[in-house]
Amino acid sequence: MANDGLSAGAAARRLGVAVTTLRTWHQRYGLGPSRHEPGHHRRYTVEDMVRLQVMQRLTAQGVSPAEAAAWARRAPSDASLSGGSPDASGGSPELTAADLAGFPSAAPHPGASGRSGVSSDVAGGSADPVDSVPAARVGDGEGGAPADLAGGAPADLAGATPAGLVGSAPAGGGQTIPLGPRANPAARGLARAAMRLDGPSMRYIIEAAVTGRGVILAWIHVIMPVLIGIGERYEATARFIEVEHLLSRTVTEVLAAVPRPPRDREPRTLLAAADEEQHTLPLEALAAALAEQGVPTRLLGARVPSQALLDAVNRTGPVVVVLWSQLPGSGSIDQLERIQAVPHPPLILAAAGPGWPVEGLPPTVTTLGDLASAVRLIARATSD
Ligand code: B12
């Protein structure tokens, strides 16, 4: 940035927000341009831009503007204090001078550098993500630049003033997605963005969570609570299918963008939704989480007819087959029995999802209860 600062228009462009938003942040929250020369419009300095970036990131997560501004005003007055203490920087220690040069207005693409090793710990069996990372602190700290977006400062805020965050009315007439009181702030932000049908913010939050802490933690603490919450909203009102669709689509896109292992690694895992089963997101999360571990998969997707699945098994000879059933109607056992009867059955045939009967599955069928243990099992079973 040139030493003489940025005009409002240039600052807005760099941040990817409207000029009117900058004016509002100035007038209501005191986050204005501080460089002033007589006879000229005020201009945004590097320090101003740091504050605005904090403001932008926190509001994108769903933190109320007033709360976000309070954090933004605490950003360091000297931007050269890159990586200053979280206290001084509003919990955004990643705001370095280098950041300012490019001023990215969106979270890095999943798979960009900076992903933490958390999920490989999980896959290696050394940590249970739910136990090892309290829900309110996902994304905190170690994962590199975007980690704070999934936790960091707002997680601390949530601990200090949960009512302030939960209670602020979202846009859209006070309609909310129910989340527990310990919900991760990024999940709250996602829920609010979902209810506003604000696709870009949804994508930004999910990408930041995935990039910052890996697929497993992002799924458990950010994506899954909102999916379950929107499911409850639907159940109670028979409405908000449009929210469910846009959220699903966005989750799909972000998970699909997680880089896949090199093409020369032959997939030995086949993932499919049961016949007539349209719910596929957990399988998409599984494929993306395995990809993070370098494990390739074949994901057939929704509503795979039994015969098509058999053909795929016979043609590709997978070591692991995972069949997902979400709705009770789609979890018919004969699909599993037919796979077991092929000439070369998979080493592991797993039934996953709440649609399968609790009792009566063939004894050789493995049940998978959660994403982390599924990743662990499959990574081990398919390693050379
Ligand atoms: C997204 C969604 C959709 C999307 C699916 C998009 C997609 N590509 O997957 C769309 C819009 C297509 C859809 C359609 C429908 N849906 Co729907 N949907 C959902 C929603 C919100 C999330 C589904 C999901 O991904 N769940 C996975 C996780 C988030 O939830 P979970 O299964 O409870 O998680 C548990 C386990 O599965 C496990 N787990 C979680 N993740 C993972 C991952 C792995 C690998 C493993 C092993 C385990 C595991 O941990 C959890 C705790 O035990 C759910 C709400 C919900 N609670 O699931 C409704 C929900 C499943 N849908 C429901 C319904 C009724 C429908 C429809 C019939 C009507 C509708 N709402 O439009 C249609 C019909 C679909 C069909 N024929 O298959 C109901 C089902 C009720 C029931 N039990 O019968 C639900 C529960 C909503 C509700 N509360 O009413 N849906």
Short mmCIF file of C-alpha atoms and ligand atoms in Angstrom, two decimals:
data_model
loop_
_atom_site.label_atom_id
_atom_site.label_comp_id
_atom_site.label_asym_id
_atom_site.label_seq_id
_atom_site.Cartn_x
_atom_site.Cartn_y
_atom_site.Cartn_z
CA MET A 1 0.00 0.00 0.00
CA ALA A 2 1.31 3.43 -0.80
CA ASN A 3 2.27 5.53 2.19
CA ASP A 4 -0.44 8.07 1.61
CA GLY A 5 -3.23 5.57 2.31
CA LEU A 6 -6.25 4.36 0.39
CA SER A 7 -9.42 6.07 -0.67
CA ALA A 8 -12.69 4.58 0.57
CA GLY A 9 -13.29 3.03 -2.84
CA ALA A 10 -9.86 1.42 -3.00
CA ALA A 11 -10.14 0.15 0.56
CA ALA A 12 -13.55 -1.33 -0.16
CA ARG A 13 -12.23 -3.06 -3.27
CA ARG A 14 -9.31 -4.58 -1.40
CA LEU A 15 -11.56 -5.91 1.27
CA GLY A 16 -14.29 -7.00 -1.10
CA VAL A 17 -17.02 -5.03 0.68
CA ALA A 18 -19.28 -2.22 -0.46
CA VAL A 19 -18.25 1.38 0.11
CA THR A 20 -21.52 1.86 1.99
CA THR A 21 -20.45 -0.90 4.39
CA LEU A 22 -17.23 0.99 5.07
CA ARG A 23 -19.22 4.15 5.72
CA THR A 24 -21.45 2.32 8.16
CA TRP A 25 -18.45 0.85 9.97
CA HIS A 26 -17.01 4.36 10.14
CA GLN A 27 -20.12 6.14 11.33
CA ARG A 28 -21.50 3.53 13.70
CA TYR A 29 -18.39 1.85 14.99
CA GLY A 30 -15.64 4.42 14.60
CA LEU A 31 -13.61 2.35 12.15
CA GLY A 32 -12.83 5.18 9.78
CA PRO A 33 -9.85 6.42 7.82
CA SER A 34 -7.36 8.14 10.06
CA ARG A 35 -4.97 9.81 7.63
CA HIS A 36 -5.95 13.38 7.12
CA GLU A 37 -4.40 16.14 5.08
CA PRO A 38 -6.10 19.52 4.95
CA GLY A 39 -8.14 19.94 1.82
CA HIS A 40 -8.22 16.21 1.00
CA HIS A 41 -10.54 13.31 1.77
CA ARG A 42 -9.39 11.17 4.65
CA ARG A 43 -7.53 8.02 3.63
CA TYR A 44 -7.24 4.54 5.09
CA THR A 45 -3.81 3.73 6.48
CA VAL A 46 -2.30 0.27 6.88
CA GLU A 47 -3.40 0.29 10.52
CA ASP A 48 -6.95 1.19 9.49
CA MET A 49 -6.93 -1.68 7.04
CA VAL A 50 -5.82 -4.09 9.75
CA ARG A 51 -8.81 -3.05 11.83
CA LEU A 52 -11.16 -3.36 8.91
CA GLN A 53 -9.86 -6.80 8.10
CA VAL A 54 -10.55 -7.94 11.65
CA MET A 55 -14.01 -6.42 11.39
CA GLN A 56 -14.69 -8.12 8.10
CA ARG A 57 -13.54 -11.55 9.23
CA LEU A 58 -15.45 -11.52 12.48
CA THR A 59 -18.70 -10.28 10.97
CA ALA A 60 -18.38 -12.95 8.26
CA GLN A 61 -18.31 -15.50 11.07
CA GLY A 62 -21.53 -14.11 12.49
CA VAL A 63 -20.10 -12.05 15.32
CA SER A 64 -22.33 -9.00 15.77
CA PRO A 65 -20.91 -5.81 14.21
CA ALA A 66 -20.65 -4.05 17.58
CA GLU A 67 -18.74 -6.95 19.10
CA ALA A 68 -16.52 -7.30 16.03
CA ALA A 69 -15.78 -3.56 16.06
CA ALA A 70 -14.72 -3.77 19.69
CA TRP A 71 -12.16 -6.38 18.68
CA ALA A 72 -11.14 -4.49 15.58
CA ARG A 73 -10.45 -1.34 17.56
CA ARG A 74 -8.04 -3.33 19.66
CA ALA A 75 -5.99 -4.27 16.62
CA PRO A 76 -2.39 -3.06 16.86
CA SER A 77 -1.85 0.60 16.13
CA ASP A 78 1.46 -0.26 14.45
CA ALA A 79 0.88 -2.78 11.65
CA SER A 80 4.54 -3.69 11.68
CA LEU A 81 3.73 -5.49 14.94
CA SER A 82 2.83 -8.43 12.79
CA GLY A 83 1.70 -11.42 14.77
CA GLY A 84 1.34 -9.37 17.91
CA SER A 85 -0.22 -10.88 20.95
CA PRO A 86 -3.77 -12.10 20.56
CA ASP A 87 -4.86 -9.64 23.18
CA ALA A 88 -3.51 -6.74 21.22
CA SER A 89 -4.60 -7.90 17.81
CA GLY A 90 -8.14 -8.93 18.46
CA GLY A 91 -7.18 -12.57 18.28
CA SER A 92 -5.85 -12.29 14.77
CA PRO A 93 -2.14 -12.78 15.16
CA GLU A 94 -1.85 -13.77 11.53
CA LEU A 95 -2.25 -10.19 10.33
CA THR A 96 1.24 -9.59 9.07
CA ALA A 97 2.71 -6.92 6.88
CA ALA A 98 2.82 -9.55 4.13
CA ASP A 99 -0.92 -10.04 4.48
CA LEU A 100 -1.42 -6.37 4.03
CA ALA A 101 0.47 -6.34 0.76
CA GLY A 102 -2.00 -8.68 -0.89
CA PHE A 103 -5.00 -8.13 1.36
CA PRO A 104 -6.83 -11.27 0.43
CA SER A 105 -10.54 -10.75 0.68
CA ALA A 106 -11.40 -14.42 0.90
CA ALA A 107 -10.10 -17.37 2.84
CA PRO A 108 -7.33 -19.36 1.16
CA HIS A 109 -8.42 -22.30 -0.89
CA PRO A 110 -8.65 -25.54 1.03
CA GLY A 111 -5.40 -27.33 0.65
CA ALA A 112 -3.38 -24.15 0.76
CA SER A 113 -0.48 -24.22 3.14
CA GLY A 114 -1.27 -23.79 6.76
CA ARG A 115 -3.40 -26.82 7.45
CA SER A 116 -2.64 -28.19 10.85
CA GLY A 117 -1.65 -31.74 11.57
CA VAL A 118 -4.68 -32.32 13.72
CA SER A 119 -6.51 -34.60 11.40
CA SER A 120 -3.48 -36.78 10.79
CA ASP A 121 -3.26 -37.22 14.53
CA VAL A 122 -6.84 -38.25 14.48
CA ALA A 123 -6.35 -40.69 11.68
CA GLY A 124 -3.34 -42.09 13.42
CA GLY A 125 -5.47 -42.88 16.40
CA SER A 126 -3.71 -40.60 18.82
CA ALA A 127 -6.50 -38.15 19.43
CA ASP A 128 -10.23 -38.01 19.52
CA PRO A 129 -11.13 -34.69 17.94
CA VAL A 130 -14.15 -34.20 20.13
CA ASP A 131 -12.20 -34.76 23.31
CA SER A 132 -8.99 -33.10 22.32
CA VAL A 133 -10.48 -29.84 21.09
CA PRO A 134 -13.31 -28.29 23.05
CA ALA A 135 -16.11 -27.29 20.76
CA ALA A 136 -15.71 -23.59 21.35
CA ARG A 137 -12.06 -23.59 20.38
CA VAL A 138 -11.89 -25.28 17.02
CA GLY A 139 -9.65 -23.42 14.70
CA ASP A 140 -7.76 -21.84 17.51
CA GLY A 141 -4.12 -21.13 17.02
CA GLU A 142 -1.82 -23.63 15.48
CA GLY A 143 -3.21 -24.13 12.02
CA GLY A 144 -1.71 -21.11 10.30
CA ALA A 145 -3.23 -18.02 8.82
CA PRO A 146 -6.87 -18.87 8.45
CA ALA A 147 -7.22 -20.75 11.73
CA ASP A 148 -8.67 -17.83 13.60
CA LEU A 149 -11.59 -17.77 11.27
CA ALA A 150 -12.88 -20.97 12.76
CA GLY A 151 -12.25 -19.96 16.34
CA GLY A 152 -9.60 -17.73 17.82
CA ALA A 153 -10.94 -14.44 18.96
CA PRO A 154 -14.62 -15.18 18.60
CA ALA A 155 -14.20 -18.41 20.53
CA ASP A 156 -12.87 -16.34 23.39
CA LEU A 157 -15.69 -13.93 22.94
CA ALA A 158 -18.15 -16.76 23.05
CA GLY A 159 -16.72 -17.95 26.31
CA ALA A 160 -16.92 -14.47 27.78
CA THR A 161 -20.26 -13.31 26.50
CA PRO A 162 -22.21 -16.15 24.97
CA ALA A 163 -25.48 -14.34 25.36
CA GLY A 164 -24.21 -11.41 23.38
CA LEU A 165 -23.42 -13.62 20.45
CA VAL A 166 -26.32 -15.99 20.59
CA GLY A 167 -28.86 -13.32 21.32
CA SER A 168 -28.18 -10.90 18.51
CA ALA A 169 -30.95 -11.26 15.98
CA PRO A 170 -29.89 -12.54 12.59
CA ALA A 171 -31.10 -10.97 9.41
CA GLY A 172 -34.24 -12.51 8.03
CA GLY A 173 -36.86 -11.78 10.65
CA GLY A 174 -35.36 -13.44 13.69
CA GLN A 175 -35.44 -16.92 12.20
CA THR A 176 -32.63 -18.98 13.57
CA ILE A 177 -31.13 -22.41 13.28
CA PRO A 178 -31.05 -23.97 16.72
CA LEU A 179 -27.52 -24.61 17.97
CA GLY A 180 -26.41 -25.63 21.41
CA PRO A 181 -25.11 -23.05 23.87
CA ARG A 182 -21.54 -24.31 23.39
CA ALA A 183 -21.71 -24.11 19.63
CA ASN A 184 -18.57 -22.99 17.89
CA PRO A 185 -18.74 -19.33 16.83
CA ALA A 186 -17.97 -20.32 13.27
CA ALA A 187 -20.98 -22.66 13.38
CA ARG A 188 -23.11 -19.74 14.58
CA GLY A 189 -21.79 -17.59 11.78
CA LEU A 190 -22.52 -20.34 9.31
CA ALA A 191 -26.04 -20.76 10.65
CA ARG A 192 -26.74 -17.07 10.29
CA ALA A 193 -25.26 -16.89 6.83
CA ALA A 194 -27.32 -19.95 5.86
CA MET A 195 -30.56 -18.37 7.05
CA ARG A 196 -29.71 -15.24 5.05
CA LEU A 197 -29.02 -17.46 2.03
CA ASP A 198 -25.64 -15.73 1.96
CA GLY A 199 -23.68 -18.22 -0.12
CA PRO A 200 -20.36 -16.34 -0.25
CA SER A 201 -20.19 -16.00 3.53
CA MET A 202 -21.15 -19.64 4.00
CA ARG A 203 -18.39 -20.68 1.67
CA TYR A 204 -15.90 -18.36 3.35
CA ILE A 205 -16.64 -19.77 6.80
CA ILE A 206 -16.58 -23.41 5.72
CA GLU A 207 -13.39 -22.95 3.70
CA ALA A 208 -11.70 -21.24 6.60
CA ALA A 209 -12.68 -24.02 8.98
CA VAL A 210 -11.54 -26.76 6.60
CA THR A 211 -8.31 -25.03 5.74
CA GLY A 212 -7.55 -24.07 9.30
CA ARG A 213 -8.22 -27.30 11.13
CA GLY A 214 -8.85 -29.98 8.55
CA VAL A 215 -11.97 -31.69 7.36
CA ILE A 216 -12.71 -33.78 10.44
CA LEU A 217 -12.80 -30.94 12.93
CA ALA A 218 -14.54 -28.62 10.51
CA TRP A 219 -17.20 -31.28 9.93
CA ILE A 220 -17.73 -32.06 13.60
CA HIS A 221 -17.72 -28.57 15.04
CA VAL A 222 -18.83 -26.28 12.26
CA ILE A 223 -20.71 -28.10 9.50
CA MET A 224 -22.51 -30.92 11.29
CA PRO A 225 -24.16 -28.82 14.01
CA VAL A 226 -25.63 -26.51 11.40
CA LEU A 227 -26.86 -29.42 9.27
CA ILE A 228 -28.52 -31.01 12.27
CA GLY A 229 -29.94 -27.63 13.28
CA ILE A 230 -31.42 -26.94 9.88
CA GLY A 231 -32.85 -30.45 9.88
CA GLU A 232 -34.62 -29.62 13.14
CA ARG A 233 -35.90 -26.36 11.70
CA TYR A 234 -37.29 -28.27 8.75
CA GLU A 235 -38.89 -30.85 10.98
CA ALA A 236 -40.56 -28.18 13.11
CA THR A 237 -41.77 -25.94 10.30
CA ALA A 238 -41.70 -27.94 7.04
CA ARG A 239 -39.83 -24.90 5.69
CA PHE A 240 -36.27 -23.82 4.89
CA ILE A 241 -35.57 -26.51 2.31
CA GLU A 242 -33.97 -23.73 0.27
CA VAL A 243 -31.56 -23.14 3.15
CA GLU A 244 -30.83 -26.86 3.36
CA HIS A 245 -30.13 -26.98 -0.36
CA LEU A 246 -27.81 -23.98 -0.47
CA LEU A 247 -25.95 -25.14 2.61
CA SER A 248 -25.60 -28.66 1.18
CA ARG A 249 -24.37 -27.30 -2.12
CA THR A 250 -21.79 -25.08 -0.44
CA VAL A 251 -20.54 -27.88 1.78
CA THR A 252 -20.26 -30.11 -1.29
CA GLU A 253 -18.25 -27.51 -3.18
CA VAL A 254 -15.79 -26.87 -0.38
CA LEU A 255 -15.27 -30.56 0.37
CA ALA A 256 -14.79 -31.32 -3.31
CA ALA A 257 -12.10 -28.63 -3.49
CA VAL A 258 -9.91 -30.36 -0.91
CA PRO A 259 -6.95 -31.54 -2.98
CA ARG A 260 -7.00 -35.22 -3.90
CA PRO A 261 -4.00 -37.57 -3.74
CA PRO A 262 -1.89 -37.98 -6.89
CA ARG A 263 -3.56 -39.85 -9.74
CA ASP A 264 -1.07 -42.71 -9.63
CA ARG A 265 -2.52 -43.95 -6.34
CA GLU A 266 -5.30 -46.38 -7.25
CA PRO A 267 -8.39 -45.92 -5.05
CA ARG A 268 -9.06 -49.01 -2.96
CA THR A 269 -12.11 -47.58 -1.23
CA LEU A 270 -15.57 -47.36 -2.73
CA LEU A 271 -18.09 -44.98 -1.17
CA ALA A 272 -21.76 -45.01 -2.15
CA ALA A 273 -25.14 -43.93 -0.91
CA ALA A 274 -27.69 -46.70 -0.69
CA ASP A 275 -30.43 -47.15 -3.26
CA GLU A 276 -32.82 -44.15 -3.25
CA GLU A 277 -30.65 -42.37 -0.69
CA GLN A 278 -30.02 -38.74 -1.54
CA HIS A 279 -28.00 -37.82 1.52
CA THR A 280 -24.33 -37.91 0.62
CA LEU A 281 -22.60 -35.17 2.62
CA PRO A 282 -21.11 -37.52 5.24
CA LEU A 283 -19.56 -39.56 2.43
CA GLU A 284 -18.23 -36.38 0.86
CA ALA A 285 -16.69 -35.45 4.19
CA LEU A 286 -15.21 -38.92 4.43
CA ALA A 287 -13.71 -38.70 0.94
CA ALA A 288 -12.23 -35.27 1.67
CA ALA A 289 -10.88 -36.30 5.08
CA LEU A 290 -9.28 -39.39 3.57
CA ALA A 291 -7.80 -37.26 0.80
CA GLU A 292 -6.15 -35.13 3.46
CA GLN A 293 -4.49 -38.33 4.65
CA GLY A 294 -3.38 -39.14 1.13
CA VAL A 295 -5.98 -41.90 0.77
CA PRO A 296 -7.82 -41.85 -2.57
CA THR A 297 -11.44 -42.97 -2.87
CA ARG A 298 -14.12 -43.59 -5.48
CA LEU A 299 -17.27 -41.76 -4.48
CA LEU A 300 -20.28 -42.91 -6.48
CA GLY A 301 -22.63 -40.40 -4.88
CA ALA A 302 -26.38 -40.47 -4.30
CA ARG A 303 -28.99 -43.16 -4.99
CA VAL A 304 -26.79 -45.96 -6.21
CA PRO A 305 -28.97 -48.88 -7.35
CA SER A 306 -27.95 -52.20 -5.87
CA GLN A 307 -26.95 -53.67 -9.24
CA ALA A 308 -24.81 -50.64 -10.12
CA LEU A 309 -23.01 -50.96 -6.83
CA LEU A 310 -22.37 -54.66 -7.46
CA ASP A 311 -21.00 -53.87 -10.90
CA ALA A 312 -18.70 -51.24 -9.45
CA VAL A 313 -17.45 -53.65 -6.79
CA ASN A 314 -16.80 -56.36 -9.35
CA ARG A 315 -15.04 -53.98 -11.72
CA THR A 316 -12.80 -52.23 -9.22
CA GLY A 317 -12.18 -54.87 -6.51
CA PRO A 318 -12.13 -52.44 -3.57
CA VAL A 319 -10.59 -53.32 -0.21
CA VAL A 320 -13.22 -51.22 1.58
CA VAL A 321 -16.83 -50.51 0.64
CA VAL A 322 -18.85 -47.98 2.63
CA LEU A 323 -22.58 -47.82 2.02
CA TRP A 324 -24.36 -44.81 3.51
CA SER A 325 -28.00 -44.86 4.57
CA GLN A 326 -29.51 -41.76 6.17
CA LEU A 327 -33.20 -42.60 5.93
CA PRO A 328 -34.52 -45.83 7.42
CA GLY A 329 -36.20 -46.67 4.12
CA SER A 330 -32.92 -46.85 2.21
CA GLY A 331 -31.05 -49.13 4.59
CA SER A 332 -32.19 -52.51 3.32
CA ILE A 333 -29.88 -55.33 4.28
CA ASP A 334 -30.09 -57.20 0.99
CA GLN A 335 -27.79 -54.55 -0.56
CA LEU A 336 -25.09 -55.59 1.88
CA GLU A 337 -25.76 -59.30 1.44
CA ARG A 338 -25.40 -59.03 -2.31
CA ILE A 339 -21.99 -57.40 -1.96
CA GLN A 340 -20.84 -60.11 0.41
CA ALA A 341 -21.81 -62.71 -2.17
CA VAL A 342 -19.60 -61.40 -5.01
CA PRO A 343 -16.62 -63.60 -6.06
CA HIS A 344 -14.07 -61.27 -4.44
CA PRO A 345 -15.83 -59.44 -1.61
CA PRO A 346 -14.15 -56.45 0.00
CA LEU A 347 -12.06 -56.98 3.10
CA ILE A 348 -14.26 -54.45 4.90
CA LEU A 349 -17.90 -53.90 4.09
CA ALA A 350 -19.16 -51.04 6.21
CA ALA A 351 -22.71 -49.87 6.86
CA ALA A 352 -22.70 -46.22 7.86
CA GLY A 353 -25.41 -43.74 8.73
CA PRO A 354 -28.52 -43.72 10.92
CA GLY A 355 -30.71 -45.44 8.30
CA TRP A 356 -29.41 -48.94 8.94
CA PRO A 357 -31.29 -51.16 11.40
CA VAL A 358 -29.62 -51.28 14.81
CA GLU A 359 -29.90 -55.07 14.87
CA GLY A 360 -29.93 -57.73 12.21
CA LEU A 361 -26.97 -56.64 10.09
CA PRO A 362 -24.87 -59.56 8.82
CA PRO A 363 -22.13 -60.27 11.41
CA THR A 364 -19.33 -59.61 8.93
CA VAL A 365 -20.60 -56.12 8.21
CA THR A 366 -18.70 -53.37 10.02
CA THR A 367 -20.63 -50.41 11.37
CA LEU A 368 -19.07 -46.97 11.29
CA GLY A 369 -20.24 -44.53 13.93
CA ASP A 370 -18.34 -41.34 13.22
CA LEU A 371 -16.11 -39.65 10.70
CA ALA A 372 -12.85 -39.80 12.64
CA SER A 373 -13.02 -43.53 13.32
CA ALA A 374 -14.07 -44.19 9.73
CA VAL A 375 -11.01 -42.32 8.48
CA ARG A 376 -8.79 -44.20 10.89
CA LEU A 377 -10.12 -47.60 9.90
CA ILE A 378 -10.00 -47.00 6.17
CA ALA A 379 -6.54 -45.40 6.25
CA ARG A 380 -5.21 -48.47 8.06
CA ALA A 381 -7.03 -51.00 5.90
CA THR A 382 -5.82 -49.47 2.65
CA SER A 383 -2.25 -48.69 3.63
CA ASP A 384 0.36 -50.80 1.85
C1 B12 B 1 -28.65 -32.00 3.97
C2 B12 B 1 -29.96 -32.76 4.10
C3 B12 B 1 -30.67 -33.07 2.95
C4 B12 B 1 -30.13 -32.79 1.57
C5 B12 B 1 -29.03 -33.82 1.24
C6 B12 B 1 -27.96 -33.24 0.36
C7 B12 B 1 -26.78 -34.14 0.27
N1 B12 B 1 -26.05 -33.99 -0.81
O1 B12 B 1 -26.48 -34.94 1.13
C8 B12 B 1 -31.41 -32.92 0.70
C9 B12 B 1 -32.02 -31.54 0.50
C10 B12 B 1 -31.22 -33.60 -0.65
C11 B12 B 1 -32.32 -33.70 1.63
C12 B12 B 1 -33.43 -34.32 1.20
C13 B12 B 1 -34.37 -34.92 2.03
N2 B12 B 1 -34.34 -34.99 3.36
CO1 B12 B 1 -32.81 -34.44 4.35
N3 B12 B 1 -31.55 -33.74 5.58
C14 B12 B 1 -30.43 -33.15 5.38
C15 B12 B 1 -29.76 -32.85 6.72
C16 B12 B 1 -29.98 -31.37 7.02
C17 B12 B 1 -28.29 -33.20 6.81
C18 B12 B 1 -28.01 -34.62 6.33
C19 B12 B 1 -26.63 -35.06 6.74
O2 B12 B 1 -25.67 -34.84 6.02
N4 B12 B 1 -26.52 -35.66 7.95
C20 B12 B 1 -25.25 -36.12 8.51
C21 B12 B 1 -25.04 -35.61 9.95
C22 B12 B 1 -24.92 -34.11 9.91
O3 B12 B 1 -26.16 -35.91 10.77
P1 B12 B 1 -26.42 -37.39 11.38
O4 B12 B 1 -26.58 -38.40 10.34
O5 B12 B 1 -27.51 -37.25 12.37
O6 B12 B 1 -25.04 -37.68 12.14
C23 B12 B 1 -24.91 -38.76 13.00
C24 B12 B 1 -24.23 -39.98 12.38
O7 B12 B 1 -24.59 -40.13 11.04
C25 B12 B 1 -22.76 -39.75 12.60
N5 B12 B 1 -22.02 -39.17 11.48
C26 B12 B 1 -22.02 -37.89 11.10
N6 B12 B 1 -21.21 -37.72 10.07
C27 B12 B 1 -20.65 -38.91 9.79
C28 B12 B 1 -19.73 -39.28 8.80
C29 B12 B 1 -19.32 -40.61 8.72
C30 B12 B 1 -18.36 -41.04 7.67
C31 B12 B 1 -19.83 -41.57 9.63
C32 B12 B 1 -19.41 -42.99 9.53
C33 B12 B 1 -20.74 -41.19 10.62
C34 B12 B 1 -21.15 -39.85 10.68
O8 B12 B 1 -22.67 -38.85 13.66
C35 B12 B 1 -23.92 -38.29 14.03
C36 B12 B 1 -24.27 -38.71 15.44
O9 B12 B 1 -24.48 -40.04 15.54
C37 B12 B 1 -30.55 -33.79 7.67
C38 B12 B 1 -30.55 -33.39 9.15
C39 B12 B 1 -29.78 -34.43 9.97
N7 B12 B 1 -29.92 -34.37 11.24
O10 B12 B 1 -29.06 -35.26 9.47
C40 B12 B 1 -31.90 -33.87 6.98
C41 B12 B 1 -32.72 -35.13 7.17
C42 B12 B 1 -31.84 -36.37 7.17
N8 B12 B 1 -33.62 -35.14 5.95
C43 B12 B 1 -34.77 -35.51 6.21
C44 B12 B 1 -35.79 -35.60 5.24
C45 B12 B 1 -37.19 -35.94 5.77
C46 B12 B 1 -35.51 -35.39 3.89
C47 B12 B 1 -36.50 -35.52 2.75
C48 B12 B 1 -37.37 -36.78 2.81
C49 B12 B 1 -37.40 -34.28 2.71
C50 B12 B 1 -36.61 -32.99 2.70
N9 B12 B 1 -36.15 -32.52 3.86
O11 B12 B 1 -36.41 -32.42 1.66
C51 B12 B 1 -35.64 -35.50 1.49
C52 B12 B 1 -35.53 -36.89 0.87
C53 B12 B 1 -34.15 -37.40 0.58
C54 B12 B 1 -33.98 -38.84 0.19
N10 B12 B 1 -34.91 -39.54 -0.43
O12 B12 B 1 -32.92 -39.37 0.44
C55 B12 B 1 -34.98 -35.87 7.67
C56 B12 B 1 -35.03 -37.39 7.90
C57 B12 B 1 -36.00 -37.77 8.98
C58 B12 B 1 -35.98 -39.28 9.17
N11 B12 B 1 -35.15 -39.76 10.06
O13 B12 B 1 -36.68 -39.95 8.48
C59 B12 B 1 -33.78 -35.15 8.34
C60 B12 B 1 -33.24 -35.85 9.62
C61 B12 B 1 -34.27 -33.73 8.68
C62 B12 B 1 -35.27 -33.73 9.81
N12 B12 B 1 -34.85 -33.50 11.04
O14 B12 B 1 -36.44 -33.89 9.57
N13 B12 B 1 -31.87 -33.66 2.90
#
